[in-house]
Coordinates of C-alpha atoms and ligand atoms in Angstrom, one line a residue:
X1 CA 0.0 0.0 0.0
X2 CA 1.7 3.2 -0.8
X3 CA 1.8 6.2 1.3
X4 CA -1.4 8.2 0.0
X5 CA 0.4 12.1 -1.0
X6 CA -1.2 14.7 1.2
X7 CA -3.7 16.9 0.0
X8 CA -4.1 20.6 2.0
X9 CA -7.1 22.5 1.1
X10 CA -7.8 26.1 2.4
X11 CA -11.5 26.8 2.4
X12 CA -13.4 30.1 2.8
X13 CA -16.8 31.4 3.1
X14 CA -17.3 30.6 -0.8
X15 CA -17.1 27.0 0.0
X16 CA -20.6 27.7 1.9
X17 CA -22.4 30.0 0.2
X18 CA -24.2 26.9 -2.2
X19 CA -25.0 25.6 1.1
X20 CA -27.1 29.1 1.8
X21 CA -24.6 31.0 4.3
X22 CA -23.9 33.9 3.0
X23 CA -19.8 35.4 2.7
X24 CA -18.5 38.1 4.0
X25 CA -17.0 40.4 0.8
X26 CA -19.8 40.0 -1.5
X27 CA -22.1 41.9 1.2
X28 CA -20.2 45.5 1.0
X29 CA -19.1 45.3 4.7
X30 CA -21.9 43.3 6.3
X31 CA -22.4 40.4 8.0
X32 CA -26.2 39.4 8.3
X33 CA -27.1 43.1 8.2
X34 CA -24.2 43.9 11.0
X35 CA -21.1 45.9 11.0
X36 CA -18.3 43.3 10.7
X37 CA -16.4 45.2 13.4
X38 CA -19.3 45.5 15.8
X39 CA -19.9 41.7 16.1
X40 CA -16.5 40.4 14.2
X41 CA -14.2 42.6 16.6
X42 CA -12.2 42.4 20.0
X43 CA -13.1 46.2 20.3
X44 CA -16.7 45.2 19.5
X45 CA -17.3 42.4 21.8
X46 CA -15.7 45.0 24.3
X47 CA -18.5 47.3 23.7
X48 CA -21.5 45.1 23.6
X49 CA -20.9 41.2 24.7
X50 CA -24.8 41.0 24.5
X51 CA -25.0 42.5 21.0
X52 CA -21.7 39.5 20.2
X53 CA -23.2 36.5 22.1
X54 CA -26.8 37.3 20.3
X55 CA -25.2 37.6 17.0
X56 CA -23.1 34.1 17.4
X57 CA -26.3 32.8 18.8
X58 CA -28.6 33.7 15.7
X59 CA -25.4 32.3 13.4
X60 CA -25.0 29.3 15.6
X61 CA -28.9 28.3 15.1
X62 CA -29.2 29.1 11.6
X63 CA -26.6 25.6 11.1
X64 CA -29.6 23.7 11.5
X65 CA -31.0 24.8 8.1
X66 CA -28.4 24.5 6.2
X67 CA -26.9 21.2 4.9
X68 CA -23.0 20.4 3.6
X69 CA -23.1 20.8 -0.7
X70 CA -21.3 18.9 -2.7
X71 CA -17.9 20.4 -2.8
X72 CA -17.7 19.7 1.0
X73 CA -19.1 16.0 0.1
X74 CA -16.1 15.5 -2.7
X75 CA -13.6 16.7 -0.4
X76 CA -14.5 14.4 2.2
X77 CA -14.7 11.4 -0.8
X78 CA -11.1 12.6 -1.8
X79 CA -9.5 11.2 1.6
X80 CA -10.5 7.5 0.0
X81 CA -7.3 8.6 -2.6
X82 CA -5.5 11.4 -0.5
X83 CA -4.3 12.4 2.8
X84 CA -6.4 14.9 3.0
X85 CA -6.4 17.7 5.0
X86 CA -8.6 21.0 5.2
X87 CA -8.1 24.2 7.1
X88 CA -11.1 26.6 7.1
X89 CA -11.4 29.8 7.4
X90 CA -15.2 29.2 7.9
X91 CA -16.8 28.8 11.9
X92 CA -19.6 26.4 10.5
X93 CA -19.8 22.9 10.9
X94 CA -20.5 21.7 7.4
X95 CA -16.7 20.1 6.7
X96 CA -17.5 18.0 9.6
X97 CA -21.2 17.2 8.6
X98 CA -19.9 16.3 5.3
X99 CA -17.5 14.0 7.0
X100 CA -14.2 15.4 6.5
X101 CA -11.9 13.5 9.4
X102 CA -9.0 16.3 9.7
X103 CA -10.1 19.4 10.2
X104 CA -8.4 22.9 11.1
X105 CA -10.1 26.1 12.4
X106 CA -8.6 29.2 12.0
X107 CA -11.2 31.2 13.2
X108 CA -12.7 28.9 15.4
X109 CA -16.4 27.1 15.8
X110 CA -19.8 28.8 16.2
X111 CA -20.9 24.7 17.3
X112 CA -18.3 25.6 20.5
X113 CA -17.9 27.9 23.7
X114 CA -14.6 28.8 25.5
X115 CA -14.1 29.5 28.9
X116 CA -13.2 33.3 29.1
X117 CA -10.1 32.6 31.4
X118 CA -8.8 29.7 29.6
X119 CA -8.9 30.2 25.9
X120 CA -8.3 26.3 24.9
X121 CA -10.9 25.2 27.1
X122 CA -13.6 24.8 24.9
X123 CA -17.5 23.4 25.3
X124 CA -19.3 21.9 22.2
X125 CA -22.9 22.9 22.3
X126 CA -26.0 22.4 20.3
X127 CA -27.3 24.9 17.6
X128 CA -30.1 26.1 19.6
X129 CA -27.7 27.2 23.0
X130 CA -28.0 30.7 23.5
X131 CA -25.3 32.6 25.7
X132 CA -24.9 35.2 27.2
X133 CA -22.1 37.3 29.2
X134 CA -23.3 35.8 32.6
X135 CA -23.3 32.1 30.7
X136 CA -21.3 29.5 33.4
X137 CA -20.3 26.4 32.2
X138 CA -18.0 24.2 34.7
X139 CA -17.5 27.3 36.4
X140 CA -16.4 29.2 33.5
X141 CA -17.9 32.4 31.9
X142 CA -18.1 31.7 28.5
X143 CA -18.0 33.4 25.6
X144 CA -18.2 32.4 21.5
X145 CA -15.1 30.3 20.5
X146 CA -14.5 32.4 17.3
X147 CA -11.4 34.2 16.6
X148 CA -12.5 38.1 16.3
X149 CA -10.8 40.4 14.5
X150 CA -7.8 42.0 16.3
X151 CA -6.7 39.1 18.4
X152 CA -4.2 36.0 17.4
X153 CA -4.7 32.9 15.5
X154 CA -3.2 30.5 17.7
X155 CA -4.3 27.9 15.3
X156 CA -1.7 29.1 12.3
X157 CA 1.4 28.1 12.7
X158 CA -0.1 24.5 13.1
X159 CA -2.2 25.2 9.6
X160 CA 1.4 26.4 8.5
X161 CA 3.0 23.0 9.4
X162 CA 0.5 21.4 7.1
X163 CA 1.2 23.8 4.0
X164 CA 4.7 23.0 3.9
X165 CA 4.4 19.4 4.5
X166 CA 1.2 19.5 1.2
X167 CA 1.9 17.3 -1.9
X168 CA -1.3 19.5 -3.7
X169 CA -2.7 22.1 -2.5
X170 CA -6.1 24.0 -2.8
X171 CA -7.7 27.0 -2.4
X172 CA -11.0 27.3 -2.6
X173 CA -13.8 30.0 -2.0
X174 CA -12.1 32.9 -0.2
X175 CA -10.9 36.2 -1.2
X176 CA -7.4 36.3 0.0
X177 CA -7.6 39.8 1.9
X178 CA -7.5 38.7 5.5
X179 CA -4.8 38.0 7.0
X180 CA -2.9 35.5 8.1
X181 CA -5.0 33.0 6.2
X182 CA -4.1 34.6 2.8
X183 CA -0.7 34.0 4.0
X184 CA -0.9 30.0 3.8
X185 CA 0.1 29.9 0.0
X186 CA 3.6 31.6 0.5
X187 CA 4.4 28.3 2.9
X188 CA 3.5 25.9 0.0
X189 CA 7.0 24.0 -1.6
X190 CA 8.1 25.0 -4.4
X191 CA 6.9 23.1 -7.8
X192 CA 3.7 21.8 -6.0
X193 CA 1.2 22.1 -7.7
X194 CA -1.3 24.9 -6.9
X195 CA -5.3 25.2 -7.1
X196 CA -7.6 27.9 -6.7
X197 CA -11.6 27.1 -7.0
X198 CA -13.5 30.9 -6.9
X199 CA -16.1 32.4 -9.7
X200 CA -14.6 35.8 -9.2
X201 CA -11.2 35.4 -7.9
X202 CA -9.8 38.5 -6.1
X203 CA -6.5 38.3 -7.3
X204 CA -4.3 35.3 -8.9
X205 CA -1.1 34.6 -7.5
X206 CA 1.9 33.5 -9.9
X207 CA 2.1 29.5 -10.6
X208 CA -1.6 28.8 -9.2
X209 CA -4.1 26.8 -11.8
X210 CA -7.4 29.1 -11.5
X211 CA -10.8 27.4 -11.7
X212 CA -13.2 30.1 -12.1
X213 CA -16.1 28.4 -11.1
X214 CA -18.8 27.8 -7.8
X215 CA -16.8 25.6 -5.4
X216 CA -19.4 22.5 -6.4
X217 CA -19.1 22.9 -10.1
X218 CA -15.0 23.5 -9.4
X219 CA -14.7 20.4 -7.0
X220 CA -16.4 18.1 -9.2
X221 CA -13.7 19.5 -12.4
X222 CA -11.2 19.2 -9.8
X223 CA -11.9 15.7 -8.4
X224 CA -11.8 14.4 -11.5
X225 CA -8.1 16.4 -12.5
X226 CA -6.9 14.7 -9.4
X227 CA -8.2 11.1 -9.5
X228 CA -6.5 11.3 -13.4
X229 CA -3.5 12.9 -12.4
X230 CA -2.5 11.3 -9.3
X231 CA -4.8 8.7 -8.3
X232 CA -3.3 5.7 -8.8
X233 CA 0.1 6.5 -7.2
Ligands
LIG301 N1 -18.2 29.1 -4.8 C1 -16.9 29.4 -4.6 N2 -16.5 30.6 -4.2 C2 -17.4 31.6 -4.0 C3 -18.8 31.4 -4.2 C4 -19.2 30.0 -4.6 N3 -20.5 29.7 -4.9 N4 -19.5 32.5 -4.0 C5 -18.5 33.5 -3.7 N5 -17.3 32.9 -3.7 C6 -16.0 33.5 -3.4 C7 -15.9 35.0 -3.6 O1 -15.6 35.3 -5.0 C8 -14.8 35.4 -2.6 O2 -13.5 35.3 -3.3 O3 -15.8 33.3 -2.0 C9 -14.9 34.3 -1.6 C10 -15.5 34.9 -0.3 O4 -14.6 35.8 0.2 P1 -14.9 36.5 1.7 O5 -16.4 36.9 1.7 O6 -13.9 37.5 1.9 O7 -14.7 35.3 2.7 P2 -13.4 34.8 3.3 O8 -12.3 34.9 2.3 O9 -13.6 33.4 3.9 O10 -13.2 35.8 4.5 C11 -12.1 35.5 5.4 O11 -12.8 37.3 6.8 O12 -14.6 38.3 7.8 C12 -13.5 37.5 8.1 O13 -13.2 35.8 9.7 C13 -13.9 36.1 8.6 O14 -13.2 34.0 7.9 C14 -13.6 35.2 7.4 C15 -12.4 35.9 6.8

C-alpha cells in the first residue's frame, strides 16, 4: 500500500455560500445586516458582549438549516485517494457534517464555547444554546469560541506545518484579503502544484491553476483532475 500524498485545502466562506450562508466580501461590509467590526471585533465584543453573544447565537442556530453541498461532500470522498487535510477559514460545521476526518479552524467554531479565562478550554454545544455574558459552564464564563478580529490565531502556525508538508494544495472559495489566512500559500514547496476554485477570484497569484467556477461545479472538475493525475500513485 503506498503512502497516500497529502492533499491541504484552504477553504473560505465561498465554500458555503451553495449551502445558503452567506460570505462576507460580497455583502459590501456586512455580515447578516451587522457591522463586521461590531460583532467580528475584539473592540466590538468589548463594547456590547450582548450584542456578540446574540449575533453568534442567531449564526449558531441558523446551522440547522443548512446542509453540507457537494464540494464539502467531494472533499471528504477525496481522503478515499488522499491524505487529505482541510483548514477553514469558515466557523460552521458543514466540513465536519460532510465527514471530513482532519479538520483545522482558523477562526474557530460557532458549534463551541470557551471559557473566558482559559482560551483552549472549549465546550461543544448544540445549535439552539444561546449565551450570554453571565453564561457559566463548569465554572467558566463563556463566551463564542471564534477568533475576532484584532486578536491572534493561535491555530496558524499549526495550519502552517501542514502547508509546507502539502503534496497538492487548494484553495478554494475565499478572497485572499484577510490575514494570516491569505498567507498559507507563500508556505506551499516550491513546484507543488497549486489550485484555486472561486467564480470571481480576487486576485491570482503567480504559478496557481485558477478554476473560475462555484466551489461544487469547481470540485467536481477538480476531483476528476486529481483522480487522473494522481490517483493511482
Ligand atoms: N463558490 C466558490 N467561491 C465563491 C462562491 C461560490 N459559490 N461565491 C462566492 N465565492 C467567493 C468570492 O468570490 C470570494 O472570493 O468566495 C470568496 C469569499 O470571500 P470572503 O467573503 O472575503 O470570505 P473569506 O475569504 O472566507 O473571509 C475571510 O474574513 O470576515 C472574516 O473571519 C472572517 O473567515 C472570514 C475571513
Amino acid at each position: 500500500m503506498t503512502k497516500k500524498l497529502k492533499l491541504v485545502v484552504s477553504t473560505g466562506a465561498g465554500i458555503s455560500a451553495e449551502s445558503g450562508i452567506s460570505t462576507f466580501r460580497d455583502a459590501d461590509g456586512l455580515w447578516e445586516n451587522y457591522p463586521v467590526m461590531d460583532v467580528a471585533s475584539a473592540d466590538g465584543f468589548a463594547r456590547n458582549p450582548v450584542l456578540v453573544h446574540n449575533f453568534y447565537n442567531e449564526r449558531r442556530q441558523a446551522l440547522a438549516a443548512v446542509a453540507p453541498n457537494n464540494a464539502h461532500l467531494l472533499l471528504h470522498k477525496l481522503e478515499d485517494y488522499f491524505d487529505v487535510y482541510v483548514i477553514t477559514q469558515n466557523v460552521d460545521d458543514l466540513h465536519e457534517r460532510a465527514g471530513s476526518s482532519k479538520i483545522l479552524h482558523l477562526h474557530g467554531e460557532l458549534a463551541k464555547l470557551r471559557a473566558l479565562d482559559n482560551e483552549s478550554l472549549t465546550f461543544k454545544v448544540d445549535y439552539k444554546t444561546k449565551s450570554t455574558p453571565e453564561t457559566v459552564i463548569d465554572g467558566h464564563r463563556v463566551r463564542p469560541h471564534i477568533v475576532f478580529f484584532q486578536e491572534a490565531v493561535p491555530m496558524f502556525e499549526p495550519a502552517v506545518e501542514l502547508v509546507r508538508q502539502a503534496d497538492i494544495f487548494v484553495i478554494i472559495g475565499t478572497s485572499l484579503v484577510v490575514y494570516p489566512a491569505a498567507a498559507l500559500l507563500n508556505y506551499v514547496r516550491a513546484g507543488v502544484p497549486v489550485y484555486y476554485i472561486d467564480p470571481k477570484p480576487s486576485r491570482v497569484p503567480q504559478g496557481v491553476t485558477v478554476i473560475r467556477k462555484t466551489a461544487t461545479e469547481g470540485m467536481a472538475e477538480l476531483y476528476d483532475l486529481l483522480l487522473k493525475r494522481y490517483g493511482n500513485e
